[in-house]
Amino acid sequence: GGYGSAQMNFQIGIGQLLSRMDDRDTRYALAFPLTDDFKRVLATYRGTFGIEQLRLNAFVVCDDETILRFSPAEFQRFVDGDAACHPRKT
């Protein structure tokens, strides 16, 4: 779907989570494929504090089908870096 579609899907995903965050003890997460379009989307969130404030976990699916799991702090570091797949599996 391209960059516009990836951007819209990411933002809708965050909105869906926000509308359901009603338990402070629940871990909320977003999952998405790490395509070039999603890498561009993540680049727009570099340096933000929202990911950690929302305590947003993430599951990232790499091209080789490796799934990376990130805590909120790890997800922010991932976004702030080059958002590349690493050999950490879940």
PDB file of N, CA and C in Angstrom:
ATOM      1  N   GLY A   1       0.775  -1.194   0.000  1.00  0.00           N
ATOM      2  CA  GLY A   1       0.000   0.000   0.000  1.00  0.00           C
ATOM      3  C   GLY A   1       0.825   1.270   0.000  1.00  0.00           C
ATOM      4  N   GLY A   2       2.136   1.205   0.200  1.00  0.00           N
ATOM      5  CA  GLY A   2       2.968   2.388   0.176  1.00  0.00           C
ATOM      6  C   GLY A   2       3.069   3.093   1.516  1.00  0.00           C
ATOM      7  N   TYR A   3       3.809   4.197   1.496  1.00  0.00           N
ATOM      8  CA  TYR A   3       4.075   4.948   2.710  1.00  0.00           C
ATOM      9  C   TYR A   3       2.796   5.503   3.340  1.00  0.00           C
ATOM     10  N   GLY A   4       1.915   6.079   2.531  1.00  0.00           N
ATOM     11  CA  GLY A   4       0.676   6.652   3.068  1.00  0.00           C
ATOM     12  C   GLY A   4      -0.156   5.618   3.797  1.00  0.00           C
ATOM     13  N   SER A   5      -0.227   4.430   3.228  1.00  0.00           N
ATOM     14  CA  SER A   5      -0.984   3.347   3.851  1.00  0.00           C
ATOM     15  C   SER A   5      -0.322   2.897   5.152  1.00  0.00           C
ATOM     16  N   ALA A   6       1.005   2.776   5.142  1.00  0.00           N
ATOM     17  CA  ALA A   6       1.729   2.372   6.351  1.00  0.00           C
ATOM     18  C   ALA A   6       1.541   3.408   7.455  1.00  0.00           C
ATOM     19  N   GLN A   7       1.619   4.678   7.082  1.00  0.00           N
ATOM     20  CA  GLN A   7       1.445   5.756   8.055  1.00  0.00           C
ATOM     21  C   GLN A   7       0.036   5.723   8.656  1.00  0.00           C
ATOM     22  N   MET A   8      -0.954   5.567   7.806  1.00  0.00           N
ATOM     23  CA  MET A   8      -2.335   5.518   8.278  1.00  0.00           C
ATOM     24  C   MET A   8      -2.551   4.300   9.178  1.00  0.00           C
ATOM     25  N   ASN A   9      -2.049   3.137   8.778  1.00  0.00           N
ATOM     26  CA  ASN A   9      -2.225   1.930   9.581  1.00  0.00           C
ATOM     27  C   ASN A   9      -1.548   2.050  10.944  1.00  0.00           C
ATOM     28  N   PHE A  10      -0.361   2.630  10.976  1.00  0.00           N
ATOM     29  CA  PHE A  10       0.349   2.812  12.242  1.00  0.00           C
ATOM     30  C   PHE A  10      -0.444   3.740  13.168  1.00  0.00           C
ATOM     31  N   GLN A  11      -0.901   4.844  12.626  1.00  0.00           N
ATOM     32  CA  GLN A  11      -1.660   5.799  13.442  1.00  0.00           C
ATOM     33  C   GLN A  11      -3.003   5.233  13.883  1.00  0.00           C
ATOM     34  N   ILE A  12      -3.655   4.491  13.023  1.00  0.00           N
ATOM     35  CA  ILE A  12      -4.911   3.841  13.422  1.00  0.00           C
ATOM     36  C   ILE A  12      -4.648   2.824  14.520  1.00  0.00           C
ATOM     37  N   GLY A  13      -3.550   2.088  14.392  1.00  0.00           N
ATOM     38  CA  GLY A  13      -3.201   1.111  15.424  1.00  0.00           C
ATOM     39  C   GLY A  13      -2.995   1.771  16.772  1.00  0.00           C
ATOM     40  N   ILE A  14      -2.288   2.889  16.794  1.00  0.00           N
ATOM     41  CA  ILE A  14      -2.076   3.618  18.048  1.00  0.00           C
ATOM     42  C   ILE A  14      -3.415   4.134  18.580  1.00  0.00           C
ATOM     43  N   GLY A  15      -4.246   4.659  17.703  1.00  0.00           N
ATOM     44  CA  GLY A  15      -5.557   5.147  18.125  1.00  0.00           C
ATOM     45  C   GLY A  15      -6.429   4.046  18.697  1.00  0.00           C
ATOM     46  N   GLN A  16      -6.385   2.873  18.076  1.00  0.00           N
ATOM     47  CA  GLN A  16      -7.154   1.733  18.585  1.00  0.00           C
ATOM     48  C   GLN A  16      -6.692   1.363  19.995  1.00  0.00           C
ATOM     49  N   LEU A  17      -5.376   1.367  20.197  1.00  0.00           N
ATOM     50  CA  LEU A  17      -4.854   1.060  21.529  1.00  0.00           C
ATOM     51  C   LEU A  17      -5.286   2.107  22.551  1.00  0.00           C
ATOM     52  N   LEU A  18      -5.125   3.375  22.190  1.00  0.00           N
ATOM     53  CA  LEU A  18      -5.480   4.452  23.121  1.00  0.00           C
ATOM     54  C   LEU A  18      -6.932   4.372  23.566  1.00  0.00           C
ATOM     55  N   SER A  19      -7.805   4.013  22.658  1.00  0.00           N
ATOM     56  CA  SER A  19      -9.230   3.963  22.990  1.00  0.00           C
ATOM     57  C   SER A  19      -9.572   2.791  23.900  1.00  0.00           C
ATOM     58  N   ARG A  20      -8.631   1.878  24.085  1.00  0.00           N
ATOM     59  CA  ARG A  20      -8.887   0.692  24.914  1.00  0.00           C
ATOM     60  C   ARG A  20      -7.993   0.603  26.151  1.00  0.00           C
ATOM     61  N   MET A  21      -7.130   1.580  26.349  1.00  0.00           N
ATOM     62  CA  MET A  21      -6.213   1.555  27.491  1.00  0.00           C
ATOM     63  C   MET A  21      -6.963   1.968  28.752  1.00  0.00           C
ATOM     64  N   ASP A  22      -7.491   0.977  29.459  1.00  0.00           N
ATOM     65  CA  ASP A  22      -8.261   1.275  30.662  1.00  0.00           C
ATOM     66  C   ASP A  22      -7.764   0.519  31.890  1.00  0.00           C
ATOM     67  N   ASP A  23      -6.613  -0.142  31.760  1.00  0.00           N
ATOM     68  CA  ASP A  23      -6.062  -0.901  32.872  1.00  0.00           C
ATOM     69  C   ASP A  23      -4.556  -0.654  32.924  1.00  0.00           C
ATOM     70  N   ARG A  24      -4.092   0.005  33.964  1.00  0.00           N
ATOM     71  CA  ARG A  24      -2.670   0.359  34.075  1.00  0.00           C
ATOM     72  C   ARG A  24      -1.770  -0.865  34.177  1.00  0.00           C
ATOM     73  N   ASP A  25      -2.314  -1.993  34.588  1.00  0.00           N
ATOM     74  CA  ASP A  25      -1.501  -3.198  34.749  1.00  0.00           C
ATOM     75  C   ASP A  25      -1.413  -4.041  33.477  1.00  0.00           C
ATOM     76  N   THR A  26      -2.156  -3.673  32.459  1.00  0.00           N
ATOM     77  CA  THR A  26      -2.137  -4.420  31.200  1.00  0.00           C
ATOM     78  C   THR A  26      -1.020  -3.897  30.316  1.00  0.00           C
ATOM     79  N   ARG A  27      -0.339  -4.794  29.625  1.00  0.00           N
ATOM     80  CA  ARG A  27       0.678  -4.397  28.654  1.00  0.00           C
ATOM     81  C   ARG A  27       0.013  -4.296  27.289  1.00  0.00           C
ATOM     82  N   TYR A  28       0.189  -3.166  26.663  1.00  0.00           N
ATOM     83  CA  TYR A  28      -0.382  -2.934  25.341  1.00  0.00           C
ATOM     84  C   TYR A  28       0.741  -2.933  24.314  1.00  0.00           C
ATOM     85  N   ALA A  29       0.465  -3.498  23.146  1.00  0.00           N
ATOM     86  CA  ALA A  29       1.506  -3.601  22.130  1.00  0.00           C
ATOM     87  C   ALA A  29       0.936  -3.375  20.736  1.00  0.00           C
ATOM     88  N   LEU A  30       1.823  -2.978  19.861  1.00  0.00           N
ATOM     89  CA  LEU A  30       1.511  -2.779  18.460  1.00  0.00           C
ATOM     90  C   LEU A  30       2.411  -3.722  17.678  1.00  0.00           C
ATOM     91  N   ALA A  31       1.890  -4.365  16.643  1.00  0.00           N
ATOM     92  CA  ALA A  31       2.684  -5.252  15.798  1.00  0.00           C
ATOM     93  C   ALA A  31       2.613  -4.756  14.364  1.00  0.00           C
ATOM     94  N   PHE A  32       3.749  -4.828  13.670  1.00  0.00           N
ATOM     95  CA  PHE A  32       3.785  -4.381  12.279  1.00  0.00           C
ATOM     96  C   PHE A  32       5.000  -4.983  11.581  1.00  0.00           C
ATOM     97  N   PRO A  33       4.944  -5.071  10.249  1.00  0.00           N
ATOM     98  CA  PRO A  33       6.093  -5.576   9.486  1.00  0.00           C
ATOM     99  C   PRO A  33       7.110  -4.453   9.297  1.00  0.00           C
ATOM    100  N   LEU A  34       8.373  -4.781   9.322  1.00  0.00           N
ATOM    101  CA  LEU A  34       9.399  -3.754   9.149  1.00  0.00           C
ATOM    102  C   LEU A  34       9.741  -3.591   7.663  1.00  0.00           C
ATOM    103  N   THR A  35       8.801  -3.029   6.944  1.00  0.00           N
ATOM    104  CA  THR A  35       9.014  -2.727   5.527  1.00  0.00           C
ATOM    105  C   THR A  35       9.692  -1.362   5.416  1.00  0.00           C
ATOM    106  N   ASP A  36      10.158  -1.020   4.228  1.00  0.00           N
ATOM    107  CA  ASP A  36      10.762   0.300   4.028  1.00  0.00           C
ATOM    108  C   ASP A  36       9.764   1.411   4.360  1.00  0.00           C
ATOM    109  N   ASP A  37       8.492   1.187   4.028  1.00  0.00           N
ATOM    110  CA  ASP A  37       7.472   2.198   4.326  1.00  0.00           C
ATOM    111  C   ASP A  37       7.283   2.377   5.824  1.00  0.00           C
ATOM    112  N   PHE A  38       7.264   1.283   6.584  1.00  0.00           N
ATOM    113  CA  PHE A  38       7.127   1.409   8.036  1.00  0.00           C
ATOM    114  C   PHE A  38       8.384   2.018   8.647  1.00  0.00           C
ATOM    115  N   LYS A  39       9.553   1.768   8.076  1.00  0.00           N
ATOM    116  CA  LYS A  39      10.775   2.419   8.559  1.00  0.00           C
ATOM    117  C   LYS A  39      10.649   3.934   8.416  1.00  0.00           C
ATOM    118  N   ARG A  40      10.096   4.392   7.298  1.00  0.00           N
ATOM    119  CA  ARG A  40       9.880   5.833   7.097  1.00  0.00           C
ATOM    120  C   ARG A  40       8.890   6.377   8.124  1.00  0.00           C
ATOM    121  N   VAL A  41       7.846   5.616   8.404  1.00  0.00           N
ATOM    122  CA  VAL A  41       6.863   6.037   9.410  1.00  0.00           C
ATOM    123  C   VAL A  41       7.545   6.159  10.772  1.00  0.00           C
ATOM    124  N   LEU A  42       8.311   5.148  11.163  1.00  0.00           N
ATOM    125  CA  LEU A  42       8.990   5.185  12.461  1.00  0.00           C
ATOM    126  C   LEU A  42       9.930   6.369  12.572  1.00  0.00           C
ATOM    127  N   ALA A  43      10.564   6.761  11.468  1.00  0.00           N
ATOM    128  CA  ALA A  43      11.496   7.888  11.487  1.00  0.00           C
ATOM    129  C   ALA A  43      10.801   9.180  11.929  1.00  0.00           C
ATOM    130  N   THR A  44       9.508   9.288  11.688  1.00  0.00           N
ATOM    131  CA  THR A  44       8.781  10.496  12.104  1.00  0.00           C
ATOM    132  C   THR A  44       8.558  10.542  13.615  1.00  0.00           C
ATOM    133  N   TYR A  45       8.803   9.437  14.305  1.00  0.00           N
ATOM    134  CA  TYR A  45       8.619   9.363  15.757  1.00  0.00           C
ATOM    135  C   TYR A  45       9.945   9.431  16.511  1.00  0.00           C
ATOM    136  N   ARG A  46      11.048   9.688  15.801  1.00  0.00           N
ATOM    137  CA  ARG A  46      12.348   9.804  16.477  1.00  0.00           C
ATOM    138  C   ARG A  46      12.317  10.983  17.436  1.00  0.00           C
ATOM    139  N   GLY A  47      12.837  10.747  18.636  1.00  0.00           N
ATOM    140  CA  GLY A  47      12.944  11.813  19.614  1.00  0.00           C
ATOM    141  C   GLY A  47      11.659  12.141  20.353  1.00  0.00           C
ATOM    142  N   THR A  48      10.585  11.415  20.091  1.00  0.00           N
ATOM    143  CA  THR A  48       9.349  11.684  20.812  1.00  0.00           C
ATOM    144  C   THR A  48       9.388  11.003  22.186  1.00  0.00           C
ATOM    145  N   PHE A  49       8.544  11.447  23.067  1.00  0.00           N
ATOM    146  CA  PHE A  49       8.450  10.801  24.378  1.00  0.00           C
ATOM    147  C   PHE A  49       7.171   9.980  24.504  1.00  0.00           C
ATOM    148  N   GLY A  50       6.321  10.005  23.493  1.00  0.00           N
ATOM    149  CA  GLY A  50       5.022   9.357  23.563  1.00  0.00           C
ATOM    150  C   GLY A  50       5.058   7.850  23.718  1.00  0.00           C
ATOM    151  N   ILE A  51       6.003   7.198  23.058  1.00  0.00           N
ATOM    152  CA  ILE A  51       6.067   5.735  23.115  1.00  0.00           C
ATOM    153  C   ILE A  51       6.263   5.270  24.549  1.00  0.00           C
ATOM    154  N   GLU A  52       7.202   5.894  25.241  1.00  0.00           N
ATOM    155  CA  GLU A  52       7.448   5.497  26.634  1.00  0.00           C
ATOM    156  C   GLU A  52       6.331   5.973  27.551  1.00  0.00           C
ATOM    157  N   GLN A  53       5.771   7.169  27.311  1.00  0.00           N
ATOM    158  CA  GLN A  53       4.668   7.672  28.131  1.00  0.00           C
ATOM    159  C   GLN A  53       3.461   6.748  28.042  1.00  0.00           C
ATOM    160  N   LEU A  54       3.192   6.229  26.862  1.00  0.00           N
ATOM    161  CA  LEU A  54       2.061   5.318  26.676  1.00  0.00           C
ATOM    162  C   LEU A  54       2.373   3.901  27.143  1.00  0.00           C
ATOM    163  N   ARG A  55       3.639   3.677  27.467  1.00  0.00           N
ATOM    164  CA  ARG A  55       4.112   2.321  27.818  1.00  0.00           C
ATOM    165  C   ARG A  55       3.768   1.353  26.692  1.00  0.00           C
ATOM    166  N   LEU A  56       4.077   1.769  25.461  1.00  0.00           N
ATOM    167  CA  LEU A  56       3.733   1.013  24.267  1.00  0.00           C
ATOM    168  C   LEU A  56       4.829   0.011  23.916  1.00  0.00           C
ATOM    169  N   ASN A  57       4.493  -1.269  24.002  1.00  0.00           N
ATOM    170  CA  ASN A  57       5.381  -2.345  23.590  1.00  0.00           C
ATOM    171  C   ASN A  57       5.216  -2.540  22.086  1.00  0.00           C
ATOM    172  N   ALA A  58       6.120  -3.290  21.476  1.00  0.00           N
ATOM    173  CA  ALA A  58       6.005  -3.516  20.036  1.00  0.00           C
ATOM    174  C   ALA A  58       6.514  -4.899  19.656  1.00  0.00           C
ATOM    175  N   PHE A  59       5.895  -5.443  18.621  1.00  0.00           N
ATOM    176  CA  PHE A  59       6.358  -6.649  17.954  1.00  0.00           C
ATOM    177  C   PHE A  59       6.634  -6.263  16.512  1.00  0.00           C
ATOM    178  N   VAL A  60       7.854  -6.489  16.068  1.00  0.00           N
ATOM    179  CA  VAL A  60       8.260  -6.119  14.718  1.00  0.00           C
ATOM    180  C   VAL A  60       8.581  -7.395  13.961  1.00  0.00           C
ATOM    181  N   VAL A  61       7.962  -7.552  12.801  1.00  0.00           N
ATOM    182  CA  VAL A  61       8.181  -8.736  11.969  1.00  0.00           C
ATOM    183  C   VAL A  61       9.165  -8.376  10.863  1.00  0.00           C
ATOM    184  N   CYS A  62      10.292  -9.076  10.833  1.00  0.00           N
ATOM    185  CA  CYS A  62      11.341  -8.826   9.847  1.00  0.00           C
ATOM    186  C   CYS A  62      11.106  -9.655   8.586  1.00  0.00           C
ATOM    187  N   ASP A  63      11.835  -9.318   7.535  1.00  0.00           N
ATOM    188  CA  ASP A  63      11.704 -10.031   6.258  1.00  0.00           C
ATOM    189  C   ASP A  63      11.958 -11.530   6.383  1.00  0.00           C
ATOM    190  N   ASP A  64      12.874 -11.906   7.267  1.00  0.00           N
ATOM    191  CA  ASP A  64      13.214 -13.327   7.419  1.00  0.00           C
ATOM    192  C   ASP A  64      12.273 -14.042   8.386  1.00  0.00           C
ATOM    193  N   GLU A  65      11.166 -13.378   8.731  1.00  0.00           N
ATOM    194  CA  GLU A  65      10.125 -13.886   9.632  1.00  0.00           C
ATOM    195  C   GLU A  65      10.544 -13.901  11.103  1.00  0.00           C
ATOM    196  N   THR A  66      11.688 -13.302  11.408  1.00  0.00           N
ATOM    197  CA  THR A  66      12.084 -13.111  12.793  1.00  0.00           C
ATOM    198  C   THR A  66      11.122 -12.093  13.411  1.00  0.00           C
ATOM    199  N   ILE A  67      10.718 -12.351  14.626  1.00  0.00           N
ATOM    200  CA  ILE A  67       9.845 -11.423  15.338  1.00  0.00           C
ATOM    201  C   ILE A  67      10.638 -10.831  16.499  1.00  0.00           C
ATOM    202  N   LEU A  68      10.728  -9.515  16.507  1.00  0.00           N
ATOM    203  CA  LEU A  68      11.421  -8.804  17.580  1.00  0.00           C
ATOM    204  C   LEU A  68      10.390  -8.262  18.554  1.00  0.00           C
ATOM    205  N   ARG A  69      10.655  -8.421  19.844  1.00  0.00           N
ATOM    206  CA  ARG A  69       9.755  -7.911  20.881  1.00  0.00           C
ATOM    207  C   ARG A  69      10.469  -6.809  21.639  1.00  0.00           C
ATOM    208  N   PHE A  70       9.793  -5.675  21.807  1.00  0.00           N
ATOM    209  CA  PHE A  70      10.395  -4.531  22.463  1.00  0.00           C
ATOM    210  C   PHE A  70       9.543  -4.037  23.616  1.00  0.00           C
ATOM    211  N   SER A  71      10.199  -3.760  24.726  1.00  0.00           N
ATOM    212  CA  SER A  71       9.555  -3.029  25.815  1.00  0.00           C
ATOM    213  C   SER A  71       9.418  -1.583  25.341  1.00  0.00           C
ATOM    214  N   PRO A  72       8.673  -0.743  26.067  1.00  0.00           N
ATOM    215  CA  PRO A  72       8.550   0.654  25.640  1.00  0.00           C
ATOM    216  C   PRO A  72       9.895   1.369  25.474  1.00  0.00           C
ATOM    217  N   ALA A  73      10.801   1.216  26.434  1.00  0.00           N
ATOM    218  CA  ALA A  73      12.113   1.870  26.332  1.00  0.00           C
ATOM    219  C   ALA A  73      12.904   1.312  25.158  1.00  0.00           C
ATOM    220  N   GLU A  74      12.861   0.002  24.967  1.00  0.00           N
ATOM    221  CA  GLU A  74      13.553  -0.616  23.832  1.00  0.00           C
ATOM    222  C   GLU A  74      12.946  -0.169  22.510  1.00  0.00           C
ATOM    223  N   PHE A  75      11.624  -0.054  22.472  1.00  0.00           N
ATOM    224  CA  PHE A  75      10.957   0.374  21.245  1.00  0.00           C
ATOM    225  C   PHE A  75      11.367   1.805  20.896  1.00  0.00           C
ATOM    226  N   GLN A  76      11.445   2.679  21.907  1.00  0.00           N
ATOM    227  CA  GLN A  76      11.874   4.054  21.634  1.00  0.00           C
ATOM    228  C   GLN A  76      13.302   4.075  21.110  1.00  0.00           C
ATOM    229  N   ARG A  77      14.196   3.272  21.700  1.00  0.00           N
ATOM    230  CA  ARG A  77      15.576   3.214  21.207  1.00  0.00           C
ATOM    231  C   ARG A  77      15.619   2.677  19.776  1.00  0.00           C
ATOM    232  N   PHE A  78      14.774   1.702  19.479  1.00  0.00           N
ATOM    233  CA  PHE A  78      14.681   1.137  18.136  1.00  0.00           C
ATOM    234  C   PHE A  78      14.257   2.224  17.143  1.00  0.00           C
ATOM    235  N   VAL A  79      13.248   2.992  17.519  1.00  0.00           N
ATOM    236  CA  VAL A  79      12.757   4.085  16.668  1.00  0.00           C
ATOM    237  C   VAL A  79      13.833   5.160  16.513  1.00  0.00           C
ATOM    238  N   ASP A  80      14.515   5.489  17.598  1.00  0.00           N
ATOM    239  CA  ASP A  80      15.534   6.529  17.564  1.00  0.00           C
ATOM    240  C   ASP A  80      16.781   6.112  16.788  1.00  0.00           C
ATOM    241  N   GLY A  81      16.988   4.803  16.657  1.00  0.00           N
ATOM    242  CA  GLY A  81      18.121   4.306  15.884  1.00  0.00           C
ATOM    243  C   GLY A  81      17.757   4.190  14.432  1.00  0.00           C
ATOM    244  N   ASP A  82      18.304   3.197  13.772  1.00  0.00           N
ATOM    245  CA  ASP A  82      18.033   3.041  12.348  1.00  0.00           C
ATOM    246  C   ASP A  82      16.899   2.069  12.057  1.00  0.00           C
ATOM    247  N   ALA A  83      16.203   1.598  13.096  1.00  0.00           N
ATOM    248  CA  ALA A  83      15.055   0.694  12.944  1.00  0.00           C
ATOM    249  C   ALA A  83      15.386  -0.463  11.990  1.00  0.00           C
ATOM    250  N   ALA A  84      16.429  -1.190  12.333  1.00  0.00           N
ATOM    251  CA  ALA A  84      16.838  -2.340  11.529  1.00  0.00           C
ATOM    252  C   ALA A  84      16.614  -3.615  12.338  1.00  0.00           C
ATOM    253  N   CYS A  85      16.378  -4.699  11.633  1.00  0.00           N
ATOM    254  CA  CYS A  85      16.186  -5.983  12.314  1.00  0.00           C
ATOM    255  C   CYS A  85      17.503  -6.468  12.885  1.00  0.00           C
ATOM    256  N   HIS A  86      17.406  -7.019  14.082  1.00  0.00           N
ATOM    257  CA  HIS A  86      18.562  -7.576  14.772  1.00  0.00           C
ATOM    258  C   HIS A  86      18.224  -9.023  15.116  1.00  0.00           C
ATOM    259  N   PRO A  87      19.208  -9.818  15.442  1.00  0.00           N
ATOM    260  CA  PRO A  87      18.949 -11.246  15.660  1.00  0.00           C
ATOM    261  C   PRO A  87      18.293 -11.617  16.979  1.00  0.00           C
ATOM    262  N   ARG A  88      17.541 -10.706  17.591  1.00  0.00           N
ATOM    263  CA  ARG A  88      16.844 -11.008  18.847  1.00  0.00           C
ATOM    264  C   ARG A  88      15.464 -11.567  18.525  1.00  0.00           C
ATOM    265  N   LYS A  89      15.217 -12.808  18.903  1.00  0.00           N
ATOM    266  CA  LYS A  89      13.933 -13.442  18.629  1.00  0.00           C
ATOM    267  C   LYS A  89      13.096 -13.481  19.886  1.00  0.00           C
ATOM    268  N   THR A  90      11.777 -13.574  19.675  1.00  0.00           N
ATOM    269  CA  THR A  90      10.861 -13.716  20.788  1.00  0.00           C
ATOM    270  C   THR A  90      10.308 -15.123  20.812  1.00  0.00           C
TER     271      THR A  90
END
